[in-house]
Amino acid sequence: MELQAGEGRVIAAAGLGRVLVATAVSVERDAVAKAFGGFSPGPDDEALGVVGRAHPPPSSRLRSSGGDPHRPSGTTAHGGSGATARDRIDVIDAGVGPALAAASTASALTAAALQGTPYDLVVSAGIGGGFEPEAPVGALVVADEIVAADLGAETPDGFLPVTELGFGTVRHHPPEDLVRRVADAAGARTGAVLTVSTVTGTAARATALRERHPTALAEAMEGFGVAEAAGAHGVPVLEIRAISNPVGPRDRAAWRIGDALAALTEGFGKLVPVLESWNRHDQ
Ligand SMILES: O=C(O)c1cccc(C(=O)CC[C@H]2O[C@@H](n3cnc4c(=O)[nH]cnc43)[C@H](O)[C@@H]2O)c1
């Protein structure tokens, strides 16, 4: 299965709009949306470039055209006290890589805030590479740390993260309690999830990453960017990855994207009660 690059479109915007799930590409977006009952097109969605939407109609609708930032579009009434968790979950395909994921997520957060329906939680979600044997293909990983693994400088003595160069940050910490509850509900493992701009393709690179980050279970390409955007808005962040391939020697034919997407749907399907009951102000 081929993944198409994301276009930053919101396909599932509904109800209270409190949780933003940022995937990279459309098949990941659809896999997450499926967990909340799937989405059907609304009457004017085609004109808006929206692929589909949840029920009831969205409180806010965002779209992007080309490389333009998201911008608010039509506004409709949102669900009241009877709104369910799925009414509060928006799913976007924010694009591949940390930079586009950060830009798309920040745009969605800003638009929601300007519309008076800010998000309480951002979730970076999708497929990822797993460090074996702890995170085999098909497993689900919830990040207890979201780490920018290649943000720094190479030196003759090895890699230096930007923090050791005196600036920036290289890790974000999702709320501990939420990580535990989400992992328990979804049957997921917890560990660091690395964000890389280059997919690991050799055993040597996999070993080097694991030596530098002994608690790492997975690598992907967006989590840190999504977390930076969430952090800039003061919103907590989670990262959830379904493992499609081992981190190691490149063997693209062996990627099990379909299995990973199915695991993503199944995992998110178990999260509704957790997301419904979690209150960021308890943290
Ligand atoms: O085939 C390639 O060489 C290739 C290069 C860049 C990206 C891709 C994707 O299809 C990645 C899409 C998506 O999947 C995540 N992902 C999945 N496995 C890994 C991995 O082992 N390392 C890093 N990222 C991974 C990633 O978050 C991308 O958004 C293919």
Short mmCIF file of C-alpha atoms and ligand atoms in Angstrom, two decimals, residues 3 24-25 28 95-97 127-130 196 198-200 219-222 241 244-247 250 252 255 257, ligand 1:
data_model
loop_
_atom_site.label_atom_id
_atom_site.label_comp_id
_atom_site.label_asym_id
_atom_site.label_seq_id
_atom_site.Cartn_x
_atom_site.Cartn_y
_atom_site.Cartn_z
CA LEU A 3 1.00 6.35 1.35
CA ALA A 24 1.02 12.42 8.49
CA VAL A 25 -0.91 11.01 5.54
CA GLU A 28 -3.38 7.13 8.65
CA GLY A 95 1.99 16.03 6.25
CA VAL A 96 5.19 14.01 6.40
CA GLY A 97 8.16 15.25 8.44
CA ILE A 127 2.67 4.22 11.66
CA GLY A 128 6.30 3.97 12.69
CA GLY A 129 9.42 1.87 12.80
CA GLY A 130 9.84 -0.33 15.89
CA VAL A 196 13.88 11.58 12.69
CA THR A 198 15.69 10.38 7.71
CA VAL A 199 14.18 6.90 8.02
CA THR A 200 16.79 4.61 9.53
CA GLU A 219 10.93 6.10 15.39
CA ALA A 220 8.75 8.20 13.12
CA MET A 221 8.97 11.55 11.41
CA GLU A 222 6.42 13.93 12.94
CA ARG A 241 2.52 4.77 16.80
CA SER A 244 4.78 -1.08 10.41
CA ASN A 245 8.43 -2.08 10.08
CA PRO A 246 11.52 -2.78 12.15
CA VAL A 247 14.05 0.02 12.61
CA ARG A 250 16.14 -0.92 4.72
CA ARG A 252 10.69 -1.39 2.14
CA TRP A 255 6.74 -2.90 5.65
CA ILE A 257 1.46 -0.87 6.52
O1 LIG B 1 10.24 4.34 1.37
C1 LIG B 1 10.90 5.26 1.85
O2 LIG B 1 12.13 5.34 1.74
C2 LIG B 1 10.24 6.28 2.65
C3 LIG B 1 10.89 7.46 2.98
C4 LIG B 1 10.24 8.42 3.71
C5 LIG B 1 8.96 8.19 4.18
C6 LIG B 1 8.37 7.00 3.87
C7 LIG B 1 7.05 6.70 4.37
O3 LIG B 1 6.23 6.07 3.79
C8 LIG B 1 6.85 7.20 5.71
C9 LIG B 1 5.47 7.62 5.98
C10 LIG B 1 5.25 7.79 7.47
O4 LIG B 1 5.54 6.62 8.18
C11 LIG B 1 6.24 6.87 9.35
N1 LIG B 1 7.25 5.82 9.43
C12 LIG B 1 6.98 4.52 9.25
N2 LIG B 1 8.04 3.78 9.47
C13 LIG B 1 9.04 4.60 9.79
C14 LIG B 1 10.41 4.39 10.12
O5 LIG B 1 10.92 3.26 10.18
N3 LIG B 1 11.15 5.49 10.38
C15 LIG B 1 10.62 6.72 10.34
N4 LIG B 1 9.32 6.96 10.03
C16 LIG B 1 8.54 5.92 9.76
C17 LIG B 1 6.72 8.30 9.28
O6 LIG B 1 6.25 9.00 10.41
C18 LIG B 1 6.10 8.88 8.00
O7 LIG B 1 5.21 9.90 8.23
C19 LIG B 1 8.96 6.04 3.10
#
